[in-house]
Amino acid sequence: MTDFNLSLNEDQLTLQKWVHGFAEDVMRPAAEEWDEREEFPWPVVEQAAEIGLYGWEIMAELMMNDPTGLSMVVALEELFWGDAGIGMALMGSGLAAAGIAASGLPEQVMEWVPQCYGDASDLKVGAFCASEPDAGSDVGGYRTSARYDEAKDEWILNGTKAWITNGGIANVHVVVAVVDPELGSKGHASFIVPPGTEGLSMGQKYKKHGIRASHTAEVVLDDVRVPGRCLLGGKEKLDERLARVRRGESGNAQAAMQTFEATRPAVGAQALGIARAAYEYSLDYAKERHAFGKPIIMNQGIAFMLADMATEIEATRGMIWRAAWLGKQRAFKNAEGSMAKMKAGRVATWVTERAIQILGGYGYTREYPVERWHRDAKIHDIFEGTEQIQQLVISRAISGLRIE
Ligand SMILES: Cc1cc2nc3c(=O)[nH]c(=O)nc-3n(C[C@H](O)[C@H](O)[C@H](O)COP(=O)(O)OP(=O)(O)OC[C@H]3O[C@@H](n4cnc5c(N)ncnc54)[C@H](O)[C@@H]3O)c2cc1C
């Protein structure tokens, strides 16, 4: 087991500086435009791909070649410091990649993860489709069905997925579907829907409060037929797992939950980047803005707010880094990933709201970025498990009881 160490190694410091450079030079100047356009920022993602900041190789490097677990969260904090909407456009394919890696056989990972990214000359994105219009937190309520056609060795998918990042514009859609409705969330499996498959279409595209450069839409599956090899993990493993569950033996954790749990410290790092952006901006502003003949920071009312913001950000980073390290060592004890994600969402929402307060009327306008950061921060209390779902996970972990 690697020791938990708060000093970043040389590679991580280089990574941090490199990502920060892209965030400052490319993402920050583009942020307002893509937020207003509310469209996927293809040219910016292309620029990221050209320097190797978007692609399966960097994801593999961050996810697999780092025994400390810290590289991913360090990189994400910088990206989301640059801009959360574009940051999410860069990271959305990672949800699909993580879904494939969580349930797929090695050959499936090799085949499909690169197709979630393409390359700079032929950019692609991936989508992870779990949530449904009537079931977000309640994963046991999914209705999208997967039926096996043995004669053709094909799976037939039917249903509607909601809130899907990159939904309908993705090259590869990873779809969580119900193979045995009797088994609730233990009767799910994940499927690849390859590019150009008939029957998959985009439903409504959502108009959102924040992260507006990230594309979020419904995905409609109407008699979508995929070959048997598109079942992640393969049929043999699925049949064994379902048989174990039917015998009352504990099955593996549900496919969707596995993916979400593994990504929680990373989602916290996204929120942390937004919080830091807002804190730094409002600190500078408070030193420059004069009222009653002195900089507003000379009033304790403002300075103490900034002191609290800085403290919350430091505390949150400590939790995220430790959770990322624990996740890598497979050593979670009390749902520390959920704790870090929940704390980070709350802190980002609070810090960005305080930043608006410090900027006064200017903070409330779209001339200044803090209102956008506040809108962008809020999603971190909602996706990848709401604040209340994190509380549920944590309270079950600390009590050992099935809290409802
Ligand atoms: C911008 C965006 C991008 C997203 N991207 C994806 C994606 O790529 N793939 C994907 O699959 N999903 C995605 N989601 C969906 C997201 O994960 C869900 O919105 C989230 O899980 C909440 O589900 P819901 O919206 O149905 O809310 P609900 O589950 O209906 O919850 C509504 C409220 O009830 C509370 N609640 C629910 N159950 C309980 C309980 N047991 N105890 C206490 N409180 C409870 C919730 O905390 C919340 O406050 C995205 C969502 C958004 C907004």
GROMACS .gro file of C-alpha atoms and ligand atoms in nm:
model
  457
    1MET     CA    1   0.000   0.000   0.000
    2THR     CA    2   0.130   0.348  -0.091
    3ASP     CA    3   0.153   0.587   0.206
    4PHE     CA    4  -0.081   0.884   0.211
    5ASN     CA    5   0.134   1.184   0.133
    6LEU     CA    6   0.025   1.541   0.079
    7SER     CA    7   0.329   1.636  -0.129
    8LEU     CA    8   0.277   1.592  -0.500
    9ASN     CA    9   0.556   1.417  -0.688
   10GLU     CA   10   0.740   1.577  -0.982
   11ASP     CA   11   0.504   1.428  -1.240
   12GLN     CA   12   0.198   1.553  -1.054
   13LEU     CA   13   0.342   1.904  -1.020
   14THR     CA   14   0.413   1.910  -1.394
   15LEU     CA   15   0.061   1.784  -1.467
   16GLN     CA   16  -0.090   2.050  -1.239
   17LYS     CA   17   0.104   2.328  -1.412
   18TRP     CA   18   0.022   2.199  -1.760
   19VAL     CA   19  -0.353   2.169  -1.695
   20HIS     CA   20  -0.358   2.507  -1.522
   21GLY     CA   21  -0.193   2.663  -1.828
   22PHE     CA   22  -0.466   2.528  -2.057
   23ALA     CA   23  -0.736   2.634  -1.811
   24GLU     CA   24  -0.600   2.987  -1.790
   25ASP     CA   25  -0.506   3.044  -2.154
   26VAL     CA   26  -0.783   2.856  -2.337
   27MET     CA   27  -1.076   2.774  -2.108
   28ARG     CA   28  -1.114   3.099  -1.915
   29PRO     CA   29  -1.127   3.319  -2.228
   30ALA     CA   30  -1.381   3.082  -2.392
   31ALA     CA   31  -1.601   3.025  -2.088
   32GLU     CA   32  -1.853   3.307  -2.124
   33GLU     CA   33  -1.910   3.246  -2.496
   34TRP     CA   34  -1.992   2.876  -2.457
   35ASP     CA   35  -2.206   2.936  -2.150
   36GLU     CA   36  -2.413   3.184  -2.351
   37ARG     CA   37  -2.426   2.964  -2.662
   38GLU     CA   38  -2.527   2.664  -2.452
   39GLU     CA   39  -2.361   2.430  -2.701
   40PHE     CA   40  -2.093   2.166  -2.683
   41PRO     CA   41  -1.759   2.349  -2.730
   42TRP     CA   42  -1.613   2.130  -3.006
   43PRO     CA   43  -1.327   2.370  -3.100
   44VAL     CA   44  -1.207   2.392  -2.738
   45VAL     CA   45  -1.223   2.015  -2.691
   46GLU     CA   46  -1.030   1.982  -3.019
   47GLN     CA   47  -0.759   2.212  -2.882
   48ALA     CA   48  -0.742   1.996  -2.571
   49ALA     CA   49  -0.714   1.684  -2.786
   50GLU     CA   50  -0.431   1.841  -2.989
   51ILE     CA   51  -0.215   1.879  -2.678
   52GLY     CA   52  -0.320   1.541  -2.534
   53LEU     CA   53  -0.549   1.677  -2.264
   54TYR     CA   54  -0.858   1.507  -2.413
   55GLY     CA   55  -0.826   1.141  -2.509
   56TRP     CA   56  -0.830   0.788  -2.376
   57GLU     CA   57  -0.453   0.791  -2.326
   58ILE     CA   58  -0.460   1.067  -2.063
   59MET     CA   59  -0.759   0.905  -1.894
   60ALA     CA   60  -0.575   0.573  -1.880
   61GLU     CA   61  -0.265   0.747  -1.746
   62LEU     CA   62  -0.461   0.930  -1.475
   63MET     CA   63  -0.678   0.633  -1.380
   64MET     CA   64  -0.435   0.344  -1.403
   65ASN     CA   65  -0.076   0.464  -1.374
   66ASP     CA   66  -0.102   0.656  -1.051
   67PRO     CA   67  -0.078   0.453  -0.730
   68THR     CA   68  -0.152   0.762  -0.518
   69GLY     CA   69  -0.490   0.843  -0.678
   70LEU     CA   70  -0.405   1.214  -0.657
   71SER     CA   71  -0.323   1.292  -1.022
   72MET     CA   72  -0.687   1.279  -1.134
   73VAL     CA   73  -0.816   1.508  -0.859
   74VAL     CA   74  -0.529   1.753  -0.905
   75ALA     CA   75  -0.596   1.776  -1.279
   76LEU     CA   76  -0.972   1.813  -1.232
   77GLU     CA   77  -0.939   2.094  -0.981
   78GLU     CA   78  -0.736   2.292  -1.236
   79LEU     CA   79  -0.971   2.215  -1.527
   80PHE     CA   80  -1.280   2.323  -1.336
   81TRP     CA   81  -1.095   2.629  -1.206
   82GLY     CA   82  -1.073   2.717  -1.577
   83ASP     CA   83  -1.440   2.654  -1.652
   84ALA     CA   84  -1.689   2.396  -1.535
   85GLY     CA   85  -1.906   2.382  -1.849
   86ILE     CA   86  -1.608   2.321  -2.076
   87GLY     CA   87  -1.454   2.105  -1.803
   88MET     CA   88  -1.760   1.882  -1.811
   89ALA     CA   89  -1.747   1.871  -2.192
   90LEU     CA   90  -1.392   1.738  -2.152
   91MET     CA   91  -1.483   1.495  -1.874
   92GLY     CA   92  -1.824   1.363  -1.987
   93SER     CA   93  -1.668   1.086  -2.196
   94GLY     CA   94  -1.486   0.974  -1.881
   95LEU     CA   95  -1.822   0.864  -1.735
   96ALA     CA   96  -1.869   0.628  -2.028
   97ALA     CA   97  -1.507   0.512  -2.006
   98ALA     CA   98  -1.545   0.448  -1.632
   99GLY     CA   99  -1.869   0.255  -1.698
  100ILE     CA  100  -1.691   0.035  -1.952
  101ALA     CA  101  -1.389  -0.015  -1.725
  102ALA     CA  102  -1.613  -0.100  -1.425
  103SER     CA  103  -1.805  -0.383  -1.595
  104GLY     CA  104  -1.623  -0.466  -1.918
  105LEU     CA  105  -1.385  -0.747  -2.010
  106PRO     CA  106  -1.030  -0.630  -2.096
  107GLU     CA  107  -1.097  -0.674  -2.469
  108GLN     CA  108  -1.417  -0.468  -2.439
  109VAL     CA  109  -1.226  -0.190  -2.263
  110MET     CA  110  -0.962  -0.193  -2.539
  111GLU     CA  111  -1.225  -0.185  -2.813
  112TRP     CA  112  -1.470   0.073  -2.681
  113VAL     CA  113  -1.289   0.322  -2.456
  114PRO     CA  114  -1.080   0.473  -2.742
  115GLN     CA  115  -1.404   0.510  -2.943
  116CYS     CA  116  -1.542   0.732  -2.666
  117TYR     CA  117  -1.271   0.987  -2.752
  118GLY     CA  118  -1.156   0.957  -3.114
  119ASP     CA  119  -0.860   1.186  -3.178
  120ALA     CA  120  -0.794   1.553  -3.255
  121SER     CA  121  -0.864   1.505  -3.627
  122ASP     CA  122  -1.182   1.304  -3.565
  123LEU     CA  123  -1.314   1.396  -3.224
  124LYS     CA  124  -1.570   1.169  -3.054
  125VAL     CA  125  -1.751   1.168  -2.719
  126GLY     CA  126  -1.904   0.894  -2.504
  127ALA     CA  127  -2.217   0.889  -2.287
  128PHE     CA  128  -2.307   0.691  -1.976
  129CYS     CA  129  -2.684   0.638  -1.969
  130ALA     CA  130  -2.821   0.530  -1.633
  131SER     CA  131  -3.078   0.787  -1.507
  132GLU     CA  132  -3.436   0.781  -1.631
  133PRO     CA  133  -3.721   1.034  -1.623
  134ASP     CA  134  -3.885   0.853  -1.329
  135ALA     CA  135  -3.573   0.714  -1.162
  136GLY     CA  136  -3.258   0.911  -1.084
  137SER     CA  137  -3.156   0.844  -0.725
  138ASP     CA  138  -3.379   0.537  -0.717
  139VAL     CA  139  -3.173   0.309  -0.939
  140GLY     CA  140  -3.403   0.018  -0.854
  141GLY     CA  141  -3.675   0.204  -1.048
  142TYR     CA  142  -3.509   0.184  -1.392
  143ARG     CA  143  -3.746   0.058  -1.660
  144THR     CA  144  -3.524   0.044  -1.968
  145SER     CA  145  -3.531  -0.322  -2.061
  146ALA     CA  146  -3.282  -0.554  -2.224
  147ARG     CA  147  -3.419  -0.875  -2.379
  148TYR     CA  148  -3.195  -1.146  -2.520
  149ASP     CA  149  -3.272  -1.285  -2.867
  150GLU     CA  150  -3.089  -1.615  -2.844
  151ALA     CA  151  -3.142  -1.711  -3.209
  152LYS     CA  152  -2.958  -1.402  -3.330
  153ASP     CA  153  -2.730  -1.355  -3.026
  154GLU     CA  154  -2.856  -0.999  -2.994
  155TRP     CA  155  -2.987  -0.785  -2.709
  156ILE     CA  156  -3.290  -0.562  -2.769
  157LEU     CA  157  -3.301  -0.242  -2.564
  158ASN     CA  158  -3.614  -0.035  -2.507
  159GLY     CA  159  -3.668   0.270  -2.285
  160THR     CA  160  -3.583   0.634  -2.224
  161LYS     CA  161  -3.276   0.765  -2.042
  162ALA     CA  162  -3.282   1.115  -1.890
  163TRP     CA  163  -3.018   1.379  -1.811
  164ILE     CA  164  -2.748   1.212  -2.015
  165THR     CA  165  -2.422   1.404  -2.055
  166ASN     CA  166  -2.335   1.382  -2.428
  167GLY     CA  167  -2.662   1.191  -2.483
  168GLY     CA  168  -2.744   1.158  -2.852
  169ILE     CA  169  -2.420   1.325  -2.969
  170ALA     CA  170  -2.199   1.042  -2.844
  171ASN     CA  171  -2.021   0.791  -3.063
  172VAL     CA  172  -2.057   0.525  -2.794
  173HIS     CA  173  -2.351   0.509  -2.552
  174VAL     CA  174  -2.314   0.286  -2.245
  175VAL     CA  175  -2.666   0.191  -2.136
  176VAL     CA  176  -2.766   0.043  -1.800
  177ALA     CA  177  -3.076  -0.173  -1.853
  178VAL     CA  178  -3.295  -0.420  -1.665
  179VAL     CA  179  -3.242  -0.782  -1.763
  180ASP     CA  180  -3.446  -0.929  -1.475
  181PRO     CA  181  -3.713  -0.695  -1.330
  182GLU     CA  182  -3.775  -0.936  -1.038
  183LEU     CA  183  -3.429  -0.863  -0.898
  184GLY     CA  184  -3.455  -0.483  -0.869
  185SER     CA  185  -3.121  -0.305  -0.903
  186LYS     CA  186  -2.939  -0.641  -0.890
  187GLY     CA  187  -3.105  -0.739  -1.217
  188HIS     CA  188  -2.924  -0.471  -1.421
  189ALA     CA  189  -2.653  -0.503  -1.682
  190SER     CA  190  -2.459  -0.251  -1.892
  191PHE     CA  191  -2.451  -0.253  -2.272
  192ILE     CA  192  -2.253  -0.077  -2.540
  193VAL     CA  193  -2.459   0.081  -2.814
  194PRO     CA  194  -2.210   0.115  -3.101
  195PRO     CA  195  -2.198   0.420  -3.330
  196GLY     CA  196  -2.480   0.446  -3.583
  197THR     CA  197  -2.700   0.179  -3.425
  198GLU     CA  198  -3.059   0.207  -3.547
  199GLY     CA  199  -3.329   0.291  -3.293
  200LEU     CA  200  -3.118   0.516  -3.066
  201SER     CA  201  -3.211   0.883  -3.088
  202MET     CA  202  -3.177   1.203  -2.891
  203GLY     CA  203  -3.489   1.320  -2.708
  204GLN     CA  204  -3.514   1.669  -2.561
  205LYS     CA  205  -3.197   1.867  -2.501
  206TYR     CA  206  -3.220   2.027  -2.156
  207LYS     CA  207  -3.180   2.402  -2.104
  208LYS     CA  208  -2.980   2.418  -1.786
  209HIS     CA  209  -2.906   2.650  -1.493
  210GLY     CA  210  -2.528   2.592  -1.516
  211ILE     CA  211  -2.251   2.392  -1.691
  212ARG     CA  212  -2.428   2.504  -2.005
  213ALA     CA  213  -2.140   2.420  -2.239
  214SER     CA  214  -2.190   2.057  -2.145
  215HIS     CA  215  -2.456   1.885  -2.357
  216THR     CA  216  -2.730   1.711  -2.155
  217ALA     CA  217  -3.019   1.532  -2.327
  218GLU     CA  218  -3.260   1.242  -2.320
  219VAL     CA  219  -3.166   0.924  -2.503
  220VAL     CA  220  -3.452   0.724  -2.652
  221LEU     CA  221  -3.401   0.352  -2.720
  222ASP     CA  222  -3.660   0.206  -2.953
  223ASP     CA  223  -3.597  -0.163  -3.031
  224VAL     CA  224  -3.225  -0.103  -3.035
  225ARG     CA  225  -3.051  -0.427  -3.132
  226VAL     CA  226  -2.690  -0.476  -3.027
  227PRO     CA  227  -2.473  -0.785  -3.078
  228GLY     CA  228  -2.420  -1.021  -2.783
  229ARG     CA  229  -2.059  -0.905  -2.749
  230CYS     CA  230  -2.193  -0.560  -2.648
  231LEU     CA  231  -2.304  -0.689  -2.308
  232LEU     CA  232  -2.032  -0.561  -2.075
  233GLY     CA  233  -1.870  -0.846  -1.883
  234GLY     CA  234  -2.019  -1.110  -2.115
  235LYS     CA  235  -2.323  -1.340  -2.088
  236GLU     CA  236  -2.156  -1.613  -1.888
  237LYS     CA  237  -2.065  -1.375  -1.606
  238LEU     CA  238  -2.410  -1.215  -1.616
  239ASP     CA  239  -2.585  -1.553  -1.591
  240GLU     CA  240  -2.363  -1.654  -1.299
  241ARG     CA  241  -2.429  -1.327  -1.118
  242LEU     CA  242  -2.807  -1.346  -1.168
  243ALA     CA  243  -2.810  -1.708  -1.051
  244ARG     CA  244  -2.623  -1.607  -0.732
  245VAL     CA  245  -2.872  -1.328  -0.665
  246ARG     CA  246  -3.170  -1.562  -0.724
  247ARG     CA  247  -3.021  -1.807  -0.472
  248GLY     CA  248  -3.011  -1.519  -0.222
  249GLU     CA  249  -2.632  -1.493  -0.226
  250SER     CA  250  -2.504  -1.141  -0.245
  251GLY     CA  251  -2.456  -1.025  -0.604
  252ASN     CA  252  -2.193  -0.775  -0.711
  253ALA     CA  253  -2.280  -0.412  -0.644
  254GLN     CA  254  -2.513  -0.277  -0.909
  255ALA     CA  255  -2.344  -0.170  -1.232
  256ALA     CA  256  -2.443   0.195  -1.208
  257MET     CA  257  -2.355   0.231  -0.841
  258GLN     CA  258  -2.007   0.088  -0.900
  259THR     CA  259  -1.937   0.355  -1.157
  260PHE     CA  260  -2.067   0.640  -0.942
  261GLU     CA  261  -1.881   0.532  -0.626
  262ALA     CA  262  -1.547   0.514  -0.807
  263THR     CA  263  -1.585   0.866  -0.944
  264ARG     CA  264  -1.699   1.055  -0.633
  265PRO     CA  265  -1.368   1.211  -0.516
  266ALA     CA  266  -1.314   1.325  -0.876
  267VAL     CA  267  -1.655   1.495  -0.882
  268GLY     CA  268  -1.561   1.664  -0.554
  269ALA     CA  269  -1.242   1.794  -0.718
  270GLN     CA  270  -1.450   1.952  -0.994
  271ALA     CA  271  -1.654   2.143  -0.735
  272LEU     CA  272  -1.335   2.241  -0.553
  273GLY     CA  273  -1.192   2.399  -0.869
  274ILE     CA  274  -1.502   2.619  -0.905
  275ALA     CA  275  -1.487   2.718  -0.537
  276ARG     CA  276  -1.120   2.814  -0.567
  277ALA     CA  277  -1.187   3.022  -0.879
  278ALA     CA  278  -1.460   3.218  -0.700
  279TYR     CA  279  -1.255   3.260  -0.383
  280GLU     CA  280  -0.945   3.390  -0.566
  281TYR     CA  281  -1.154   3.629  -0.775
  282SER     CA  282  -1.341   3.774  -0.478
  283LEU     CA  283  -1.021   3.808  -0.273
  284ASP     CA  284  -0.864   4.021  -0.548
  285TYR     CA  285  -1.184   4.218  -0.591
  286ALA     CA  286  -1.212   4.288  -0.218
  287LYS     CA  287  -0.861   4.435  -0.215
  288GLU     CA  288  -0.936   4.665  -0.508
  289ARG     CA  289  -1.294   4.774  -0.448
  290HIS     CA  290  -1.321   5.080  -0.225
  291ALA     CA  291  -1.620   5.181  -0.013
  292PHE     CA  292  -1.625   5.437   0.266
  293GLY     CA  293  -1.272   5.544   0.167
  294LYS     CA  294  -1.097   5.206   0.204
  295PRO     CA  295  -1.075   4.865   0.035
  296ILE     CA  296  -1.377   4.658   0.134
  297ILE     CA  297  -1.144   4.380   0.261
  298MET     CA  298  -1.042   4.614   0.545
  299ASN     CA  299  -1.385   4.544   0.697
  300GLN     CA  300  -1.395   4.232   0.911
  301GLY     CA  301  -1.735   4.150   0.762
  302ILE     CA  302  -1.565   4.090   0.425
  303ALA     CA  303  -1.223   3.966   0.545
  304PHE     CA  304  -1.377   3.705   0.777
  305MET     CA  305  -1.597   3.580   0.494
  306LEU     CA  306  -1.284   3.530   0.284
  307ALA     CA  307  -1.108   3.364   0.578
  308ASP     CA  308  -1.394   3.115   0.608
  309MET     CA  309  -1.396   3.055   0.232
  310ALA     CA  310  -1.021   2.980   0.232
  311THR     CA  311  -1.059   2.748   0.532
  312GLU     CA  312  -1.346   2.551   0.378
  313ILE     CA  313  -1.153   2.512   0.053
  314GLU     CA  314  -0.844   2.379   0.233
  315ALA     CA  315  -1.052   2.138   0.443
  316THR     CA  316  -1.233   2.013   0.133
  317ARG     CA  317  -0.911   1.955  -0.059
  318GLY     CA  318  -0.778   1.750   0.232
  319MET     CA  319  -1.090   1.532   0.228
  320ILE     CA  320  -1.081   1.489  -0.150
  321TRP     CA  321  -0.716   1.394  -0.165
  322ARG     CA  322  -0.753   1.146   0.119
  323ALA     CA  323  -1.066   0.996  -0.038
  324ALA     CA  324  -0.891   0.969  -0.376
  325TRP     CA  325  -0.599   0.791  -0.209
  326LEU     CA  326  -0.830   0.561  -0.009
  327GLY     CA  327  -1.020   0.480  -0.329
  328LYS     CA  328  -0.697   0.380  -0.501
  329GLN     CA  329  -0.595   0.155  -0.208
  330ARG     CA  330  -0.951   0.009  -0.196
  331ALA     CA  331  -0.952   0.113   0.168
  332PHE     CA  332  -1.275   0.309   0.215
  333LYS     CA  333  -1.411   0.261   0.568
  334ASN     CA  334  -1.687   0.516   0.617
  335ALA     CA  335  -1.788   0.617   0.263
  336GLU     CA  336  -1.512   0.880   0.255
  337GLY     CA  337  -1.566   0.923  -0.122
  338SER     CA  338  -1.927   1.024  -0.061
  339MET     CA  339  -1.822   1.249   0.229
  340ALA     CA  340  -1.570   1.431   0.011
  341LYS     CA  341  -1.813   1.472  -0.277
  342MET     CA  342  -2.093   1.598  -0.051
  343LYS     CA  343  -1.864   1.841   0.131
  344ALA     CA  344  -1.722   1.974  -0.196
  345GLY     CA  345  -2.067   2.035  -0.349
  346ARG     CA  346  -2.183   2.222  -0.041
  347VAL     CA  347  -1.863   2.425  -0.017
  348ALA     CA  348  -1.865   2.520  -0.385
  349THR     CA  349  -2.229   2.630  -0.369
  350TRP     CA  350  -2.163   2.831  -0.052
  351VAL     CA  351  -1.830   2.985  -0.159
  352THR     CA  352  -1.966   3.096  -0.496
  353GLU     CA  353  -2.272   3.251  -0.327
  354ARG     CA  354  -2.043   3.440  -0.087
  355ALA     CA  355  -1.835   3.554  -0.385
  356ILE     CA  356  -2.146   3.715  -0.537
  357GLN     CA  357  -2.204   3.885  -0.201
  358ILE     CA  358  -1.851   4.024  -0.197
  359LEU     CA  359  -1.888   4.166  -0.549
  360GLY     CA  360  -2.224   4.321  -0.458
  361GLY     CA  361  -2.434   4.432  -0.757
  362TYR     CA  362  -2.152   4.348  -0.999
  363GLY     CA  363  -2.149   3.993  -0.872
  364TYR     CA  364  -2.511   3.956  -0.972
  365THR     CA  365  -2.447   4.049  -1.335
  366ARG     CA  366  -2.323   3.839  -1.625
  367GLU     CA  367  -2.040   4.091  -1.677
  368TYR     CA  368  -1.853   3.915  -1.398
  369PRO     CA  369  -1.789   3.542  -1.379
  370VAL     CA  370  -1.898   3.476  -1.022
  371GLU     CA  371  -2.269   3.435  -1.103
  372ARG     CA  372  -2.172   3.173  -1.365
  373TRP     CA  373  -1.954   2.994  -1.111
  374HIS     CA  374  -2.247   2.990  -0.868
  375ARG     CA  375  -2.473   2.836  -1.134
  376ASP     CA  376  -2.201   2.587  -1.227
  377ALA     CA  377  -2.132   2.489  -0.865
  378LYS     CA  378  -2.490   2.380  -0.787
  379ILE     CA  379  -2.486   2.073  -1.011
  380HIS     CA  380  -2.234   1.917  -0.772
  381ASP     CA  381  -2.510   1.885  -0.509
  382ILE     CA  382  -2.718   1.694  -0.765
  383PHE     CA  383  -2.540   1.468  -1.013
  384GLU     CA  384  -2.345   1.152  -0.939
  385GLY     CA  385  -2.561   1.109  -0.629
  386THR     CA  386  -2.750   1.399  -0.471
  387GLU     CA  387  -2.652   1.549  -0.136
  388GLN     CA  388  -2.923   1.338   0.031
  389ILE     CA  389  -2.807   1.018  -0.137
  390GLN     CA  390  -2.453   1.084  -0.010
  391GLN     CA  391  -2.602   1.132   0.339
  392LEU     CA  392  -2.781   0.800   0.298
  393VAL     CA  393  -2.460   0.622   0.190
  394ILE     CA  394  -2.260   0.779   0.474
  395SER     CA  395  -2.521   0.712   0.742
  396ARG     CA  396  -2.543   0.347   0.636
  397ALA     CA  397  -2.163   0.318   0.639
  398ILE     CA  398  -2.118   0.472   0.985
  399SER     CA  399  -2.411   0.287   1.144
  400GLY     CA  400  -2.403  -0.047   0.969
  401LEU     CA  401  -2.783  -0.010   0.953
  402ARG     CA  402  -3.016   0.005   0.657
  403ILE     CA  403  -3.122   0.370   0.712
  404GLU     CA  404  -3.407   0.463   0.476
  405LIG     C1  405  -2.650   1.831  -1.578
  405LIG     C2  406  -2.675   1.687  -1.543
  405LIG     C3  407  -2.596   1.588  -1.599
  405LIG     C4  408  -2.621   1.453  -1.568
  405LIG     N1  409  -2.547   1.355  -1.631
  405LIG     C5  410  -2.585   1.226  -1.616
  405LIG     C6  411  -2.523   1.123  -1.695
  405LIG     O1  412  -2.432   1.149  -1.774
  405LIG     N2  413  -2.568   0.996  -1.681
  405LIG     C7  414  -2.668   0.963  -1.594
  405LIG     O2  415  -2.703   0.846  -1.588
  405LIG     N3  416  -2.729   1.058  -1.518
  405LIG     C8  417  -2.691   1.187  -1.528
  405LIG     N4  418  -2.754   1.285  -1.455
  405LIG     C9  419  -2.864   1.247  -1.366
  405LIG    C10  420  -2.833   1.268  -1.219
  405LIG     O3  421  -2.744   1.171  -1.174
  405LIG    C11  422  -2.968   1.268  -1.145
  405LIG     O4  423  -3.032   1.390  -1.176
  405LIG    C12  424  -2.952   1.252  -0.997
  405LIG     O5  425  -2.909   1.123  -0.967
  405LIG    C13  426  -3.082   1.279  -0.921
  405LIG     O6  427  -3.189   1.209  -0.977
  405LIG     P1  428  -3.327   1.284  -1.008
  405LIG     O7  429  -3.292   1.406  -1.084
  405LIG     O8  430  -3.420   1.188  -1.067
  405LIG     O9  431  -3.380   1.332  -0.865
  405LIG     P2  432  -3.464   1.243  -0.763
  405LIG    O10  433  -3.400   1.112  -0.744
  405LIG    O11  434  -3.607   1.245  -0.804
  405LIG    O12  435  -3.448   1.330  -0.630
  405LIG    C14  436  -3.525   1.446  -0.604
  405LIG    C15  437  -3.492   1.494  -0.462
  405LIG    O13  438  -3.530   1.390  -0.369
  405LIG    C16  439  -3.419   1.355  -0.289
  405LIG     N5  440  -3.426   1.212  -0.258
  405LIG    C17  441  -3.447   1.108  -0.343
  405LIG     N6  442  -3.443   0.992  -0.278
  405LIG    C18  443  -3.420   1.021  -0.148
  405LIG    C19  444  -3.403   0.944  -0.029
  405LIG     N7  445  -3.409   0.810  -0.032
  405LIG     N8  446  -3.379   1.009   0.088
  405LIG    C20  447  -3.371   1.143   0.091
  405LIG     N9  448  -3.385   1.222  -0.017
  405LIG    C21  449  -3.408   1.161  -0.134
  405LIG    C22  450  -3.297   1.389  -0.375
  405LIG    O14  451  -3.180   1.407  -0.295
  405LIG    C23  452  -3.342   1.517  -0.441
  405LIG    O15  453  -3.323   1.626  -0.354
  405LIG    C24  454  -2.726   1.420  -1.480
  405LIG    C25  455  -2.804   1.521  -1.423
  405LIG    C26  456  -2.782   1.652  -1.456
  405LIG    C27  457  -2.874   1.758  -1.397
   0.00000   0.00000   0.00000
